Coordinates of C-alpha atoms and ligand atoms in Angstrom, one line a residue:
M1 CA -5.3 23.7 -6.5
N2 CA -1.6 23.6 -6.3
I3 CA -1.1 20.1 -4.3
G4 CA 2.3 19.0 -2.1
I5 CA 2.0 15.5 -1.5
V6 CA 4.4 13.6 0.3
C7 CA 5.4 10.4 0.9
Y8 CA 8.0 7.7 1.1
P9 CA 9.1 6.5 -2.7
T10 CA 9.8 2.2 -2.1
F11 CA 7.6 -0.5 -3.3
G12 CA 5.7 -0.2 -0.6
G13 CA 1.6 0.4 -0.6
S14 CA 1.1 4.3 0.5
G15 CA 3.6 5.0 -1.8
V16 CA 2.2 3.7 -4.7
V17 CA -1.4 5.1 -3.8
A18 CA 0.6 8.6 -3.5
T19 CA 1.8 8.9 -6.6
E20 CA -1.4 6.9 -8.2
L21 CA -3.0 9.8 -6.5
A22 CA -0.8 12.5 -7.5
K23 CA -1.6 11.4 -11.8
G24 CA -5.2 11.1 -11.1
L25 CA -5.0 14.8 -9.5
A26 CA -2.6 15.9 -12.2
K27 CA -4.9 15.0 -15.0
K28 CA -8.3 16.6 -13.3
G29 CA -5.9 19.8 -14.4
H30 CA -4.1 20.4 -10.4
T31 CA -0.5 20.6 -10.4
V32 CA 0.9 18.4 -7.7
H33 CA 4.8 18.2 -6.2
I34 CA 5.7 15.2 -5.6
I35 CA 8.1 14.9 -2.6
S36 CA 10.4 11.8 -1.1
Y37 CA 13.4 11.1 -0.5
A38 CA 13.8 9.1 -3.7
R39 CA 11.8 9.5 -7.0
P40 CA 8.4 7.3 -6.3
A41 CA 8.6 3.8 -8.2
R42 CA 5.2 4.2 -9.6
L43 CA 6.4 8.0 -10.9
E44 CA 7.7 6.0 -13.7
A45 CA 7.9 8.5 -16.9
F46 CA 7.2 12.3 -16.9
E47 CA 4.4 13.5 -16.4
T48 CA 2.9 17.2 -16.9
H49 CA 1.5 19.0 -14.5
I50 CA 3.6 16.5 -11.4
V51 CA 7.4 17.9 -10.8
Y52 CA 9.4 16.3 -8.2
H53 CA 11.1 17.1 -5.2
E54 CA 14.1 15.3 -3.6
V55 CA 15.1 16.0 0.0
T56 CA 18.7 16.0 0.2
V57 CA 19.5 15.2 4.6
Q58 CA 23.1 16.8 4.8
S59 CA 25.3 14.5 6.5
Y60 CA 27.9 15.8 9.7
P61 CA 30.6 13.7 11.2
L62 CA 27.6 14.5 14.7
F63 CA 24.8 13.3 12.9
E64 CA 24.5 9.1 14.0
Y65 CA 21.3 9.7 12.6
P66 CA 20.5 12.5 9.5
P67 CA 17.9 14.1 10.6
Y68 CA 15.9 13.1 7.5
G69 CA 12.4 15.4 9.5
L70 CA 13.9 18.0 9.7
A71 CA 15.0 18.2 6.1
L72 CA 11.8 18.0 4.9
A73 CA 10.2 20.4 6.6
N74 CA 13.0 22.9 6.1
M75 CA 11.7 22.0 2.4
L76 CA 8.9 21.9 2.5
S77 CA 8.7 25.3 4.0
H78 CA 10.5 26.5 0.5
I79 CA 7.9 24.5 -1.4
I80 CA 4.1 25.9 0.2
E81 CA 6.0 30.0 -0.7
N82 CA 7.7 29.1 -4.1
E83 CA 5.2 27.3 -5.3
S84 CA 1.9 28.7 -3.7
L85 CA 0.4 25.2 -2.6
D86 CA -3.2 25.6 -1.3
V87 CA -3.2 21.6 0.3
L88 CA -0.5 19.8 1.5
H89 CA -0.7 16.3 1.7
V90 CA 1.1 13.7 4.0
H91 CA 1.1 9.8 3.3
Y92 CA 2.0 8.0 6.3
A93 CA 2.9 9.7 10.2
L94 CA 5.9 9.3 10.6
P95 CA 7.6 12.0 10.4
H96 CA 5.8 13.3 7.7
T97 CA 2.8 15.1 9.6
T98 CA 5.1 16.3 12.2
S99 CA 7.7 17.7 9.5
A100 CA 4.2 19.1 7.8
Y101 CA 3.3 20.9 11.2
L102 CA 6.4 22.3 11.4
A103 CA 6.8 23.9 8.0
C104 CA 3.6 26.0 8.2
Q105 CA 4.9 27.0 11.5
I106 CA 7.8 28.8 9.8
L107 CA 5.5 30.1 7.3
G108 CA 3.2 32.1 10.1
D109 CA 0.6 33.4 8.4
R110 CA 1.5 31.7 5.5
G111 CA 1.8 28.4 6.9
A112 CA -1.6 28.8 9.0
E113 CA -3.3 29.0 5.4
V114 CA -2.5 25.7 4.2
P115 CA -4.6 22.6 5.6
I116 CA -3.0 19.5 6.5
V117 CA -4.6 16.0 5.2
T118 CA -3.1 13.7 6.4
T119 CA -3.6 10.1 5.5
L120 CA -2.6 7.1 8.0
H121 CA -1.6 3.3 6.2
G122 CA -0.3 1.1 8.6
T123 CA 2.9 0.9 11.1
D124 CA 2.3 4.5 11.1
I125 CA -0.7 3.6 13.7
T126 CA -0.4 -0.2 14.7
L127 CA 3.4 -0.8 15.0
V128 CA 6.3 2.0 15.0
G129 CA 3.9 4.9 15.6
R130 CA 2.4 3.2 18.7
D131 CA 5.1 2.5 20.1
P132 CA 6.3 5.0 23.4
S133 CA 9.3 6.5 21.6
Y134 CA 7.4 7.6 19.2
K135 CA 3.5 8.2 20.7
R136 CA 3.1 12.0 22.1
I137 CA 4.8 13.6 18.2
V138 CA 2.5 11.4 16.7
D139 CA -0.7 11.8 18.6
F140 CA 0.4 16.2 18.8
S141 CA 1.3 15.9 15.5
L142 CA -2.2 14.3 13.8
N143 CA -4.5 16.5 16.4
Q144 CA -2.5 19.4 13.7
S145 CA -3.8 18.3 10.9
D146 CA -6.3 19.8 9.4
G147 CA -7.8 16.7 8.2
I148 CA -7.4 13.0 8.9
T149 CA -8.1 9.9 6.8
A150 CA -7.9 6.4 6.7
V151 CA -7.6 3.7 4.4
S152 CA -10.3 1.1 6.1
E153 CA -12.8 1.5 8.7
Y154 CA -10.3 -1.1 10.6
L155 CA -7.5 1.5 10.6
K156 CA -10.0 4.0 11.6
A157 CA -11.4 2.6 14.7
E158 CA -7.3 1.5 15.6
T159 CA -6.1 5.3 15.5
I160 CA -9.2 6.1 18.0
R161 CA -8.3 3.1 20.3
Q162 CA -4.5 3.8 20.3
F163 CA -5.2 7.4 20.1
D164 CA -6.3 10.5 21.2
I165 CA -7.6 12.5 18.5
H166 CA -10.0 15.0 18.6
Q167 CA -11.3 15.3 15.3
D168 CA -12.9 12.9 13.0
V169 CA -11.0 10.4 11.3
V170 CA -12.8 9.5 7.8
V171 CA -12.3 6.6 5.6
I172 CA -11.0 7.3 2.1
P173 CA -10.3 3.8 1.1
N174 CA -7.1 2.9 -1.7
F175 CA -8.3 2.1 -5.1
I176 CA -7.4 0.8 -8.0
D177 CA -6.0 1.6 -12.0
L178 CA -8.9 -0.5 -13.8
E179 CA -7.2 -0.4 -16.8
R180 CA -3.7 -0.7 -16.1
F181 CA -4.5 -3.5 -13.8
S182 CA -7.0 -6.0 -15.7
R183 CA -6.6 -9.3 -17.0
V184 CA -4.7 -10.1 -20.5
P185 CA -3.4 -13.3 -20.9
N186 CA 0.1 -14.1 -21.9
P187 CA 0.4 -17.9 -23.5
V188 CA 4.2 -17.5 -23.6
L189 CA 4.9 -15.9 -20.0
R190 CA 2.4 -18.5 -18.6
Y191 CA 4.5 -21.3 -20.6
E192 CA 7.4 -19.9 -18.9
L193 CA 6.9 -20.1 -15.4
A194 CA 4.6 -23.3 -15.8
P195 CA 6.1 -25.4 -18.7
E196 CA 4.2 -28.4 -17.3
G197 CA 0.8 -26.7 -16.7
E198 CA 0.9 -26.6 -13.3
P199 CA -1.8 -24.4 -11.9
L200 CA 0.3 -20.5 -11.2
L201 CA -0.4 -19.8 -7.0
M202 CA 0.6 -15.3 -7.6
H203 CA 2.5 -14.0 -4.5
V204 CA 3.3 -9.8 -4.5
S205 CA 5.2 -8.5 -1.2
N206 CA 8.3 -6.7 0.3
F207 CA 8.7 -9.9 2.4
R208 CA 8.9 -8.1 5.7
K209 CA 8.3 -10.6 8.7
V210 CA 5.2 -9.0 9.2
K211 CA 4.1 -10.7 5.2
R212 CA 5.1 -14.0 6.7
V213 CA 6.6 -15.1 3.7
V214 CA 7.9 -18.4 5.2
V215 CA 3.2 -20.1 5.6
L216 CA 3.4 -20.1 1.7
V217 CA 6.3 -22.3 1.7
E218 CA 4.4 -24.7 4.3
M219 CA 1.1 -24.3 2.2
M220 CA 2.9 -25.3 -0.6
A221 CA 4.5 -28.5 0.8
K222 CA 1.0 -29.3 2.1
L223 CA -1.2 -28.6 -1.1
L224 CA 1.7 -31.4 -2.5
E225 CA 0.8 -33.6 0.3
K226 CA -2.2 -33.4 -0.3
G227 CA -1.9 -34.4 -3.9
G228 CA -2.0 -31.2 -5.4
T229 CA 0.3 -29.2 -8.0
A230 CA 0.7 -26.2 -8.6
K231 CA 3.7 -23.8 -8.9
L232 CA 4.5 -20.7 -6.7
I233 CA 5.6 -17.5 -8.2
M234 CA 7.5 -15.0 -5.5
V235 CA 7.8 -11.5 -6.7
G236 CA 9.5 -9.2 -4.7
D237 CA 12.2 -9.1 -2.5
G238 CA 12.9 -8.5 1.8
P239 CA 14.5 -9.2 4.3
E240 CA 12.0 -12.9 4.7
R241 CA 13.3 -14.6 1.4
L242 CA 16.5 -15.9 1.9
K243 CA 15.0 -17.8 4.7
A244 CA 12.5 -18.5 2.8
E245 CA 14.6 -20.3 0.1
S246 CA 15.9 -22.6 3.0
L247 CA 13.3 -23.4 4.4
A248 CA 11.8 -24.6 0.3
K249 CA 15.4 -26.3 0.2
E250 CA 14.3 -28.3 3.8
L251 CA 11.0 -29.3 3.1
G252 CA 12.2 -30.7 -1.0
V253 CA 9.5 -28.1 -2.4
L254 CA 12.2 -25.2 -4.2
R255 CA 11.2 -26.8 -7.8
H256 CA 7.7 -26.0 -7.9
I257 CA 8.6 -22.2 -6.2
R258 CA 10.0 -20.0 -8.0
F259 CA 11.3 -16.6 -6.7
L260 CA 11.2 -13.9 -9.1
G261 CA 13.0 -10.0 -6.8
K262 CA 11.6 -7.1 -7.6
Q263 CA 9.5 -7.2 -11.0
E264 CA 7.3 -3.6 -12.0
Q265 CA 4.8 -4.7 -14.1
V266 CA 2.5 -6.5 -11.4
E267 CA -0.2 -6.6 -13.3
Q268 CA 1.3 -9.1 -16.2
L269 CA 1.9 -11.9 -13.8
L270 CA -1.6 -11.5 -11.7
S271 CA -2.7 -12.0 -15.0
M272 CA -1.9 -15.0 -15.8
S273 CA -2.2 -16.2 -12.0
D274 CA -5.0 -19.1 -10.9
V275 CA -4.9 -17.9 -6.9
F276 CA -3.3 -14.8 -5.0
L277 CA -1.9 -16.1 -1.3
L278 CA -1.6 -13.0 1.2
P279 CA -0.3 -14.8 4.1
S280 CA -0.2 -11.3 6.4
G281 CA 0.4 -11.0 10.1
S282 CA -0.7 -7.7 10.2
E283 CA -2.0 -5.2 7.1
T284 CA -4.3 -2.3 7.3
F285 CA -6.0 -2.7 3.7
G286 CA -4.1 -5.0 1.6
L287 CA -3.6 -3.9 -2.0
A288 CA -1.9 -6.6 -3.2
A289 CA -4.8 -8.1 -2.8
L290 CA -6.6 -5.4 -5.0
E291 CA -4.6 -5.4 -7.0
A292 CA -4.9 -9.3 -7.9
M293 CA -8.7 -9.5 -7.9
A294 CA -8.7 -6.7 -10.5
C295 CA -7.0 -9.1 -12.7
G296 CA -10.0 -11.5 -12.4
V297 CA -7.8 -13.4 -9.8
P298 CA -9.4 -15.3 -6.6
V299 CA -7.4 -14.4 -3.1
V300 CA -6.6 -16.8 0.3
S301 CA -5.5 -13.9 2.6
T302 CA -5.5 -13.9 6.7
N303 CA -8.4 -12.8 8.3
I304 CA -6.8 -9.8 9.7
G305 CA -7.1 -6.6 10.2
G306 CA -8.8 -4.2 6.7
L307 CA -8.5 -7.6 4.8
P308 CA -11.8 -8.9 5.6
E309 CA -13.4 -5.4 3.9
V310 CA -11.6 -6.3 0.4
N311 CA -11.0 -10.1 0.4
I312 CA -15.2 -11.2 1.1
H313 CA -14.8 -15.3 2.3
G314 CA -16.5 -16.9 -0.3
E315 CA -17.0 -14.7 -2.6
T316 CA -14.2 -12.8 -4.1
G317 CA -11.7 -15.7 -2.0
Y318 CA -11.2 -17.0 2.1
L319 CA -9.9 -16.4 4.5
V320 CA -8.2 -17.9 7.0
E321 CA -6.1 -17.4 10.6
L322 CA -3.0 -16.5 10.7
D323 CA -0.5 -19.0 9.9
D324 CA -3.3 -21.8 9.2
A325 CA -0.9 -22.8 6.4
E326 CA -3.2 -26.2 6.1
A327 CA -6.1 -23.6 5.7
M328 CA -4.6 -22.5 3.0
A329 CA -3.5 -25.0 0.6
D330 CA -7.3 -26.4 1.5
Y331 CA -7.7 -23.8 -0.2
T332 CA -5.6 -23.0 -2.4
L333 CA -6.8 -26.7 -3.7
K334 CA -10.2 -26.2 -3.4
I335 CA -10.7 -23.4 -5.9
L336 CA -7.7 -25.1 -8.3
R337 CA -10.1 -28.2 -8.2
D338 CA -13.4 -26.9 -9.4
D339 CA -13.3 -24.9 -12.6
A340 CA -16.8 -23.2 -11.5
L341 CA -15.9 -22.2 -8.8
K342 CA -12.7 -20.8 -9.7
Q343 CA -15.0 -18.5 -12.6
R344 CA -17.2 -17.5 -10.2
L345 CA -14.5 -16.2 -8.1
S346 CA -12.3 -14.3 -10.4
T347 CA -15.4 -13.1 -11.8
N348 CA -16.6 -11.9 -8.4
A349 CA -12.8 -10.8 -7.7
R350 CA -12.9 -8.3 -10.2
A351 CA -16.8 -7.0 -9.5
R352 CA -15.4 -6.3 -6.3
A353 CA -12.5 -4.5 -6.8
E354 CA -14.5 -2.5 -9.1
V355 CA -16.2 -0.7 -6.3
F356 CA -12.5 0.9 -5.2
E357 CA -11.7 1.8 -8.4
Q358 CA -9.7 4.9 -9.3
S359 CA -11.3 8.4 -10.7
K360 CA -13.8 7.5 -8.0
V361 CA -11.8 7.8 -4.8
V362 CA -9.3 10.5 -6.6
Q363 CA -13.2 12.5 -6.6
V364 CA -13.4 12.5 -2.9
Y365 CA -10.3 13.2 -1.8
E366 CA -10.1 16.2 -3.8
E367 CA -13.5 16.6 -1.9
F368 CA -12.0 16.0 1.0
Y369 CA -8.7 18.9 -0.1
Q370 CA -11.8 21.3 -0.5
K371 CA -14.0 20.7 2.8
C372 CA -10.7 21.2 4.3
L373 CA -9.7 24.8 2.6
A374 CA -13.2 25.9 3.6
N375 CA -13.0 24.6 7.5
M376 CA -10.5 27.3 7.1
S377 CA -11.7 30.2 5.8
K378 CA -14.0 29.6 7.7
K379 CA -11.7 29.9 11.6
K380 CA -10.3 32.9 10.1
A381 CA -14.0 34.7 10.0
Ligands
GMT401 O1 1.9 0.3 7.4 C1 3.2 -0.1 6.6 O2 3.8 -1.1 7.4 C2 3.7 0.2 5.5 C3 2.8 0.6 4.4 C4 3.3 0.5 2.9 O3 3.8 1.9 2.4 O4 3.2 -0.5 2.1 O5 1.7 -0.3 4.3 C5 0.4 -0.5 4.5 O6 0.2 0.9 3.4 C6 -0.9 -0.1 2.3 C7 -1.5 1.4 1.0 O7 -2.2 2.1 2.3 C8 -1.6 -1.1 3.0 O8 -2.3 -1.5 1.5 C9 -0.9 -2.2 3.7 O9 -2.2 -2.9 4.0 C10 -0.6 -1.7 4.9 N1 0.6 -2.6 5.3 C11 -0.1 -2.8 6.8 O10 -0.4 -2.7 7.4 C12 1.2 -3.7 6.9

């Protein structure tokens, strides 16, 4: 098949999932066209069967807000024609689903042959998409899609609750490359990060407000108060980093925390971690937790959104209530102080990650494309 995949290019999970899906499909012999405004972070090297198309938005003195959604629609209409696309798969509804619909409308009969598949990821439903300034257009555009998928049962339920969808929303969970994300000990790097042999706690995110990184600083203060020792490694960057650093200074815990900024090969860092922490205020799936679990790292996360579908309380780690830094510190200490428990959670975490193995989920997407194509032919007949 010739498959078009539209995504955001940034370190965020939807771009990662879209790019890894493209790689998985390309490995199976499909030709995949990735369309975005910048080269996706996970599309590091040249890949046979993957073509990258960059959308450029012309600026003009009148445009305070250059119309990216229109430039994307215009480009998609060309790609559908020139590359003979069979399927157009957009990740994150806003504005991608609307642009895809517009591109197909521009092409008339040719556009009507190409199914649009929308994968919902998170705030396209739970936050920005349901804002009154976008809600109607998201509702309309989703109903024009030929297939809708959501990354968790939680997100499916939220989509049905918040929007007036006239078709099924199919859950296709996120997935993981179990070869790339596996535990490979690296004593030298571990020593560099924790020279006094402290246990390593890890957090990886884009440090947006929703990730609640300041709670981790509070958690660290509590853990030290309770007599624990650990080094907290904060990977990533974003708007809340400065606030977290300032709080760490204020609480006198800065020397127990290292802010590493954005890192490409997080699997190396995850591989030497003892506990992964995810205090998010909203998370439809929590790909970062899955990546840690694949590296055999127990997860302490909030009991929110789709996280309980990934991190099983008492089996792969623990779930705590929102902003409960105390409970986070208690569970972290419980794991650090009991080697047998840590080993059991670690083994279970890896086993749970195996349920989300990449090639299985890629195949589910392939079958979903086929189903959408078959439905289109039925409609035409
Ligand atoms: O929805 C967002 O805020 C962005 C999106 C992204 O691009 O990172 O994140 C969501 O999609 C990920 C991949 O499916 C999920 O693992 C994240 O849980 C989800 N983020 C939120 O729901 C906040």
